[in-house]
Short mmCIF file of C-alpha atoms in Angstrom, two decimals:
data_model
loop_
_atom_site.label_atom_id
_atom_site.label_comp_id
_atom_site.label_asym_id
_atom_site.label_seq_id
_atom_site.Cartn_x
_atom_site.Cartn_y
_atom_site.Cartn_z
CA UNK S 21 97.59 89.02 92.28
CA UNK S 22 95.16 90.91 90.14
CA UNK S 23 96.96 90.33 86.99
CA UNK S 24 97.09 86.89 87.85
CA UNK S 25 93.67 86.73 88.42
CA UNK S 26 92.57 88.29 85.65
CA UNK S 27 94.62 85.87 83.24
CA UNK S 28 92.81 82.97 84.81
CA UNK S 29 89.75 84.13 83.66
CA UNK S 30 90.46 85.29 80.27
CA UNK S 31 92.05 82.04 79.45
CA UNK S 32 88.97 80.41 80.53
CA UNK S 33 86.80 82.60 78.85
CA UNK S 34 88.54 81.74 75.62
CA UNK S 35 87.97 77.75 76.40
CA UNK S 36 91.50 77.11 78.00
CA UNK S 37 91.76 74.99 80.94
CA UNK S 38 93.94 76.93 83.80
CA UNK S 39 96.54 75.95 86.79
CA UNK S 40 97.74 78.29 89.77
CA UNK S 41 100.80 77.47 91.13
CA UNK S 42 101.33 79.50 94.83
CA UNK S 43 104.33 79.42 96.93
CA UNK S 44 103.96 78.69 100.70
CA UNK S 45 106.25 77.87 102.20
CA UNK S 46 110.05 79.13 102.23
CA UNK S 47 113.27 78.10 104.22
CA UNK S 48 116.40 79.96 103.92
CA UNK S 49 117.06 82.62 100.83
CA UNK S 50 114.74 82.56 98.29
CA UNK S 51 114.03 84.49 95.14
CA UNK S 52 110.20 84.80 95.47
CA UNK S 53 108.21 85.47 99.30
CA UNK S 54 105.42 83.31 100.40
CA UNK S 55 102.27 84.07 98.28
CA UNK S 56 104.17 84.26 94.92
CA UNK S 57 101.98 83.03 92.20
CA UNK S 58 102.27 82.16 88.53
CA UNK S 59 99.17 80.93 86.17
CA UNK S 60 99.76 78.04 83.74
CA UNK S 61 97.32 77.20 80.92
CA UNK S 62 96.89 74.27 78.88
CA UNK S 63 98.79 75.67 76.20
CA UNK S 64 101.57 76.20 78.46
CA UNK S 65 101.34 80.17 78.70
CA UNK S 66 102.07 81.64 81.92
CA UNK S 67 102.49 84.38 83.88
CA UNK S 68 103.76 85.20 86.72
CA UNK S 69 106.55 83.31 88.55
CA UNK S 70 107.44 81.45 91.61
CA UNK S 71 111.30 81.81 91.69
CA UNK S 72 113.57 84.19 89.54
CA UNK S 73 113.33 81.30 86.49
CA UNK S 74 114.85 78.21 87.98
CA UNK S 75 111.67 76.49 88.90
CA UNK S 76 109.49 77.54 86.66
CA UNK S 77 110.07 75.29 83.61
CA UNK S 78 109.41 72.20 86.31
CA UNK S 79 105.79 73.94 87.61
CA UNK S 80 104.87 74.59 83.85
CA UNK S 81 105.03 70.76 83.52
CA UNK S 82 103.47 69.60 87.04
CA UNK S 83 100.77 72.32 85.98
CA UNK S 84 99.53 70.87 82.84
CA UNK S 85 99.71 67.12 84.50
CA UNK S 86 97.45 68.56 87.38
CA UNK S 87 94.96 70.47 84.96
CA UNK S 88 95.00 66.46 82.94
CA UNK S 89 94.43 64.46 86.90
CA UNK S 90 92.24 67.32 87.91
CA UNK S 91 94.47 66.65 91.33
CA UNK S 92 96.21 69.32 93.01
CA UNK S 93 100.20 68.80 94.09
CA UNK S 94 102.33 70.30 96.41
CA UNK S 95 105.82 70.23 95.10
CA UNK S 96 109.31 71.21 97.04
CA UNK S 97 112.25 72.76 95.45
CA UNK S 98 115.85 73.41 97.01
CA UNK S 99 119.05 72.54 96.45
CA UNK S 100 120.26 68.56 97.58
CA UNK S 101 122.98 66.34 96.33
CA UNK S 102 120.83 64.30 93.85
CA UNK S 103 118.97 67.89 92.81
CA UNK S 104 122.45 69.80 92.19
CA UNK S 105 121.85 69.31 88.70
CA UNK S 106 118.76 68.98 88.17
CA UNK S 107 115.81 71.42 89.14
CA UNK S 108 116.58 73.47 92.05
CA UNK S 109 117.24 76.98 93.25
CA UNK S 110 120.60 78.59 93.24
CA UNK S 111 120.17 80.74 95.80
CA UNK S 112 120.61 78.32 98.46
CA UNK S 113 116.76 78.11 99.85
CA UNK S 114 113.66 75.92 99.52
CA UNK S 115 110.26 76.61 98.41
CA UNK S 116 107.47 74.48 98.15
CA UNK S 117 104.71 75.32 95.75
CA UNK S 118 100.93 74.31 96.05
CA UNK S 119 99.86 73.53 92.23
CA UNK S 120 95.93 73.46 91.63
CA UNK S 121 93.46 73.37 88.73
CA UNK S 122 91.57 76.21 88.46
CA UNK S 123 87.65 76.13 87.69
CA UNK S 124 85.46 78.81 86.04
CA UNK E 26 83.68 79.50 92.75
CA UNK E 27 86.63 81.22 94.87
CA UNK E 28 87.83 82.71 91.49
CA UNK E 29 85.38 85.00 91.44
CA UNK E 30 84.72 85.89 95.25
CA UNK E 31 88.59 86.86 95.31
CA UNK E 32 88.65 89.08 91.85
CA UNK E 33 85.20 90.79 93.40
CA UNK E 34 86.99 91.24 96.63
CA UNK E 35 90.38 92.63 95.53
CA UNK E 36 88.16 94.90 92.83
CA UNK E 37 86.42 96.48 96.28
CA UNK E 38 89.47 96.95 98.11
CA UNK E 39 88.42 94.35 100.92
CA UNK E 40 90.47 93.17 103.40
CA UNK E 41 90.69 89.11 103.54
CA UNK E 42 92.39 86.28 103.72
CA UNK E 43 92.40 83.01 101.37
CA UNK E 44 92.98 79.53 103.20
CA UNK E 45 93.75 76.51 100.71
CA UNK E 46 94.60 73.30 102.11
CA UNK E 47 97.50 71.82 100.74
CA UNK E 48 97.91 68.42 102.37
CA UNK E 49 95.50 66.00 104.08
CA UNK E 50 91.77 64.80 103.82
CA UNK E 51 90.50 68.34 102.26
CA UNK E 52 93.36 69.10 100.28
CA UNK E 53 92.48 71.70 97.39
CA UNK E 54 89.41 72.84 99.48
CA UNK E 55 90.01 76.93 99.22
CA UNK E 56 87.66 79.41 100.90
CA UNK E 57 87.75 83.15 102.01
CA UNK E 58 87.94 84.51 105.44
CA UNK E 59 87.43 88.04 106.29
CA UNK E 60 88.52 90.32 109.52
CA UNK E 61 85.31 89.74 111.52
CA UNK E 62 85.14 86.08 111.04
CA UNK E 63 82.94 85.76 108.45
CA UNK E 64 83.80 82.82 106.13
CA UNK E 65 82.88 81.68 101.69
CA UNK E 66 83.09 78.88 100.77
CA UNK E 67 85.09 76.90 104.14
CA UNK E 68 84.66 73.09 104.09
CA UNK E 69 81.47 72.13 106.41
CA UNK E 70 82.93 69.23 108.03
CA UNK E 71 86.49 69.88 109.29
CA UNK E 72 86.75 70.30 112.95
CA UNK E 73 89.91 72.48 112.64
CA UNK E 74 87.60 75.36 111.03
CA UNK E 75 87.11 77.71 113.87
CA UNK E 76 91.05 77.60 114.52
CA UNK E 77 91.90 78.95 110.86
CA UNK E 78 89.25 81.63 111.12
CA UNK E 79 90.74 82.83 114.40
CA UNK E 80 94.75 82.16 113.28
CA UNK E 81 93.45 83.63 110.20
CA UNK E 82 92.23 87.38 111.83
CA UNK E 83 95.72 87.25 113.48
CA UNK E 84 97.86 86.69 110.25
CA UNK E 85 95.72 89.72 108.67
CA UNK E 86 96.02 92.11 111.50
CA UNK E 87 100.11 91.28 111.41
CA UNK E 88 99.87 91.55 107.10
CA UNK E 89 101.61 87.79 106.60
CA UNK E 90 101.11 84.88 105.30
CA UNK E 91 101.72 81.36 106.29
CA UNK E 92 101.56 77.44 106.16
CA UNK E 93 99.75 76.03 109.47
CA UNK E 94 99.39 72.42 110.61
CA UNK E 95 95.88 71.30 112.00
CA UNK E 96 95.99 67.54 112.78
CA UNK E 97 96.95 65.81 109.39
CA UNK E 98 95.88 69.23 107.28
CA UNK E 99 98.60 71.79 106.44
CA UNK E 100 96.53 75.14 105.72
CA UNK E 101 98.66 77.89 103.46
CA UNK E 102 96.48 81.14 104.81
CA UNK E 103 97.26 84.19 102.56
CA UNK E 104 96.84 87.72 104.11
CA UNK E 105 95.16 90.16 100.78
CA UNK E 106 95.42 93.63 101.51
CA UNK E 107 93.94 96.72 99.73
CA UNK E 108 97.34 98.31 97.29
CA UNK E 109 99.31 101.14 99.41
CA UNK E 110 98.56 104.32 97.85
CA UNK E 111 100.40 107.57 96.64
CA UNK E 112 99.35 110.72 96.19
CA UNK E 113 101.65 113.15 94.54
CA UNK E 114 100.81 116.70 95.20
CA UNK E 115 102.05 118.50 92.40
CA UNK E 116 101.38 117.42 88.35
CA UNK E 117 104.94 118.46 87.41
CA UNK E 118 107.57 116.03 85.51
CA UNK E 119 109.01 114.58 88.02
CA UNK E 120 105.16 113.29 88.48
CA UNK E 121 104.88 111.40 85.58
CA UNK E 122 108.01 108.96 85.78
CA UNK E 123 107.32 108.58 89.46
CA UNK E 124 103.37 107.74 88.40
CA UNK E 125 104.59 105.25 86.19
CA UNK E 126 106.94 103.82 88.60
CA UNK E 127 104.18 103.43 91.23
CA UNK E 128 101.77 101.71 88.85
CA UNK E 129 104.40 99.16 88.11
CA UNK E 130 104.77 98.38 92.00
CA UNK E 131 101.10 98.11 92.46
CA UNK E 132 100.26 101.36 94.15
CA UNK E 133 97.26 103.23 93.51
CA UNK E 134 98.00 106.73 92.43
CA UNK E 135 96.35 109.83 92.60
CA UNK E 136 97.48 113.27 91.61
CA UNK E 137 96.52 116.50 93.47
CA UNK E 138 97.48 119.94 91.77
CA UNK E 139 95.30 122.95 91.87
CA UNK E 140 96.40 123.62 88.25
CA UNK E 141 94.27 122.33 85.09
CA UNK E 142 97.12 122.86 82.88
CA UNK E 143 99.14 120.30 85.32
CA UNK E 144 96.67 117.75 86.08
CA UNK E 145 95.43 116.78 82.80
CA UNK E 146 94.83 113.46 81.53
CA UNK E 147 97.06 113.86 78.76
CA UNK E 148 100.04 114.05 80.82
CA UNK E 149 98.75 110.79 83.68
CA UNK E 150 97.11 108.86 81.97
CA UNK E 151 98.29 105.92 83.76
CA UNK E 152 97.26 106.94 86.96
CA UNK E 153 93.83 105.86 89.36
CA UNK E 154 92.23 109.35 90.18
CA UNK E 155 93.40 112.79 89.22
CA UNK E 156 92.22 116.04 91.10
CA UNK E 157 92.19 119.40 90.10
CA UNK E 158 91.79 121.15 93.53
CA UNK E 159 93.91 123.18 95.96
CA UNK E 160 95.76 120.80 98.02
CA UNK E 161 94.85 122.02 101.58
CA UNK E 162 91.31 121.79 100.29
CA UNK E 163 91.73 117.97 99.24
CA UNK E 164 93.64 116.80 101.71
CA UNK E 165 91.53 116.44 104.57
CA UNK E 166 89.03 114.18 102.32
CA UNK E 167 91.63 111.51 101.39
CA UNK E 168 91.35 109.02 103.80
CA UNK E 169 94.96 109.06 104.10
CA UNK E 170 96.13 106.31 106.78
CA UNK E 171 98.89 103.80 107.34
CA UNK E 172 99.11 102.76 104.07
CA UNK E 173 99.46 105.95 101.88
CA UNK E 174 102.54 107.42 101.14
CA UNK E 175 102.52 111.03 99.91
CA UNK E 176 104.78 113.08 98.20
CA UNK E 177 104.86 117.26 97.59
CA UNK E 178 106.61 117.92 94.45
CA UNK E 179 105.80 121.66 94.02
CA UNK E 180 108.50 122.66 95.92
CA UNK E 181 106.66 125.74 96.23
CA UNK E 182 105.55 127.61 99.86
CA UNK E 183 102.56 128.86 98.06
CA UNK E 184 101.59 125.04 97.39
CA UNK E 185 104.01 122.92 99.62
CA UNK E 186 103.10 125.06 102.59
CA UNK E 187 99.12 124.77 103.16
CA UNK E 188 99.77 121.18 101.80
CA UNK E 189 102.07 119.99 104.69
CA UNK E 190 100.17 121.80 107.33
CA UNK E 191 96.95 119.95 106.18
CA UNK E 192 98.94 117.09 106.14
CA UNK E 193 99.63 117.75 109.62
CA UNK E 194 96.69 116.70 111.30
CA UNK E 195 96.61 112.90 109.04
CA UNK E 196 99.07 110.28 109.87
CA UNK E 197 100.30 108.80 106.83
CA UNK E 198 103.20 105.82 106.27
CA UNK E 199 105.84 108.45 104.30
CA UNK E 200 105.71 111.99 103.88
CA UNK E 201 108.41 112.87 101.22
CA UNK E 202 108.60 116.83 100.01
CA UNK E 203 110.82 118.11 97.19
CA UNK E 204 113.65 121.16 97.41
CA UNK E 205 116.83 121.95 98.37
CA UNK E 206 118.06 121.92 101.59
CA UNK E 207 117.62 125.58 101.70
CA UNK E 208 114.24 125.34 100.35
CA UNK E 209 113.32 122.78 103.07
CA UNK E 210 114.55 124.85 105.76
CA UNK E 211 112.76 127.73 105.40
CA UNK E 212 109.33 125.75 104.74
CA UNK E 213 110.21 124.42 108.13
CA UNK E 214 111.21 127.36 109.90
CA UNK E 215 108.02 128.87 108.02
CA UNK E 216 105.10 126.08 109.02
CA UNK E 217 106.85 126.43 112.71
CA UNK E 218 106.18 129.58 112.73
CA UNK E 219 102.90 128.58 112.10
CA UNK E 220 102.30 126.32 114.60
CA UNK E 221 102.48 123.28 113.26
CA UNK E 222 104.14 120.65 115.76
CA UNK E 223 108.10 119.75 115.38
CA UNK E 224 107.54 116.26 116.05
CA UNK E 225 105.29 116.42 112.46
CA UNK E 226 108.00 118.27 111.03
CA UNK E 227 110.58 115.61 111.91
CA UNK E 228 109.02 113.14 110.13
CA UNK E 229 108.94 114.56 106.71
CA UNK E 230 111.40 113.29 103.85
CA UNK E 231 112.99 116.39 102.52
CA UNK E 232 115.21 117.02 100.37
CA UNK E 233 113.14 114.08 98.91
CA UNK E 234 114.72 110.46 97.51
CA UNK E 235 117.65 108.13 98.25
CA UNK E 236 120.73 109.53 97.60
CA UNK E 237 121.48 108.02 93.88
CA UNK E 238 123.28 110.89 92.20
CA UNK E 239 120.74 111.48 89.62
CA UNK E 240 119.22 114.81 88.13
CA UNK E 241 116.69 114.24 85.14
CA UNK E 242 112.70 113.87 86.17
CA UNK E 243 113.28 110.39 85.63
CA UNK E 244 116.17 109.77 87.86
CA UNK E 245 114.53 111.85 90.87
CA UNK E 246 111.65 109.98 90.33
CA UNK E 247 113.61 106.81 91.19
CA UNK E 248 115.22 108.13 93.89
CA UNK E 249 111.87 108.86 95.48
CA UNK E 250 109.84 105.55 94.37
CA UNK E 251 113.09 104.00 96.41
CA UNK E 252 112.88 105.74 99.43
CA UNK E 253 109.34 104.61 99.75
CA UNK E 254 110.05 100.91 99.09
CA UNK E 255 112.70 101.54 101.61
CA UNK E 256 110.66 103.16 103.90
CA UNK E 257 107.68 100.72 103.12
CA UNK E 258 110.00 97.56 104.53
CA UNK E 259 111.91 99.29 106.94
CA UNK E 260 114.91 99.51 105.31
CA UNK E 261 118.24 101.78 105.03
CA UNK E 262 118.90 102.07 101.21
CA UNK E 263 121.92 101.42 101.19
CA UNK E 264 124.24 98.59 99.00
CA UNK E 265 123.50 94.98 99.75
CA UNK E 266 127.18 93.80 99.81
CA UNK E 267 129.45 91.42 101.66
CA UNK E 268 131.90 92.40 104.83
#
């Protein structure tokens, strides 16, 4: 959390504009717990992560739409039919992750 | 800004909890509640507010997080809790790997050894607070509590002794001490003799670590840093594996 943190602000304090992504919510077996966290910034740099690499690609992208809209998103995850191949998580579970911008 | 309320917070070793509402009229609102109620930053207007701050003191006093529905808000409240610690009585090898390993996992370390040529700087330093002081002497000043773990590496009755008798009268999470078996009796037989209660003695880890096999300072070190996470969530230590 700390690290996190701390990422956040030294992005901003270089001019970037910054995203937290936060999981909470989780249903069956999943990768990350409830209060996982990864930081996104504009360029696309993270840290962090809210699954064990299979979502992460997918927030990187919501992130930098929500630091354009200024408009935070919660976004689910699992496996489905029409997801199989697409983003989801192997393991089985579902996660949903809250997505905001992040202000200095 | 919450930002900065949180990083001050988590720098001070508070105890609080961060709500963030993640659907409904308020969504991305995000304020800080702590134990006794008191709230920064929570939305002035939304009649669910006094229901977070009390679901809120329960979800800290059980350490979890979770999602909650009030009317058409879903509220994720987060539980932040100060890091576990560990202090490692003793500034031998074995203390540096399982320093190291500690740091990585968030604790916050301290190292006790009566020796200056042990506890140096030099040799830790990656770790939070270092003390060069007799352990008996220390250990009553720790604040040692539900959340530190502690570990005697001296495997020495000269040190190990006065340490675990101290030790005695706190009530840490873990209590792991280095030796043989044959070591570990006699301390035993030897701190019984002097008085100190059986049902303390039960609850000490020694010989110290999982059982992994390993013998380097590195390897023991693992098998220690493992027992704790074991011992931290309850856990066995065995293999995860399928019937």
């Amino acid at each position: 959390m700390q690290e996190i943190l701390s990422n956040l602000q030294q992005w901003q304090a270089r001019g970037d504009e910054t995203a937290l992504a936060t999981v909470t919510w989780t249903a069956g077996s999943t990768p990350r717990t409830i209060g996982a966290k990864m930081a996104i910034n504009s360029r696309g740099e993270f840290v962090g992560s809210v699954s064990g690499g299979c979502v992460e690609g997918a927030v990187i992208d919501e992130a930098r739409q929500v630091i354009r809209t200024g408009r935070p998103k919660l976004v689910s995850y699992g496996i489905s039919d029409d997801m199989a191949w697409d983003v989801g998580l192997a393991c089985g579970g579902s996660i949903r992750v809250f997505i905001e911008k992040v202000q200095s | 800004m919450w930002l900065k309320t949180v990083s001050e917070n988590i720098a001070a070793k508070k105890i609080f909890a961060i709500a963030t509402v993640v659907t409904g009229a308020h969504v991305g609102a995000k304020w800080v509640i702590y134990p006794d109620g008191a709230t920064d930053g929570a939305p002035a207007d939304a009649d669910w507010n006094a229901q977070v701050i009390t679901d809120a003191q329960a979800l800290l006093a059980a350490e979890r997080s979770e999602t909650r529905t009030y009317g058409d808000a879903e509220i994720f409240i987060e539980s932040i809790l100060p890091p576990p610690r560990l202090i490692v009585v003793g500034g031998v090898h074995t203390a540096i790997p399982l320093s190291q390993y500690a740091k990585i996992l968030g604790f916050h370390v301290t190292i006790v050894d009566g020796r200056g040529r042990f506890a140096t700087r030099e040799r830790f330093p990656h770790v939070d607070e270092l003390i060069v002081e007799w352990p008996d002497d220390v250990i009553p000043r720790l604040q040692i509590d539900a959340m530190t773990y502690v570990v005697i590496l001296t495997h020495d009755p000269k040190f190990d002794l006065p340490a675990l008798k101290a030790l005695s009268a706190t009530k840490p999470r873990y209590i792991g001490a280095m030796g043989s078996r044959e070591t570990r009796r006699q301390h035993m037989a030897e701190l019984r003799a002097q008085g100190v209660p059986d049902e303390f003695l039960k609850t000490v880890y020694g010989p110290v670590g999982l059982d992994l096999g390993g013998r380097s300072p590195e390897e023991t070190a693992l098998a220690i840093i493992a027992q704790i996470i074991a011992v931290r969530h309850g856990h066995g230590g065995g293999h995860l594996q399928l019937d």
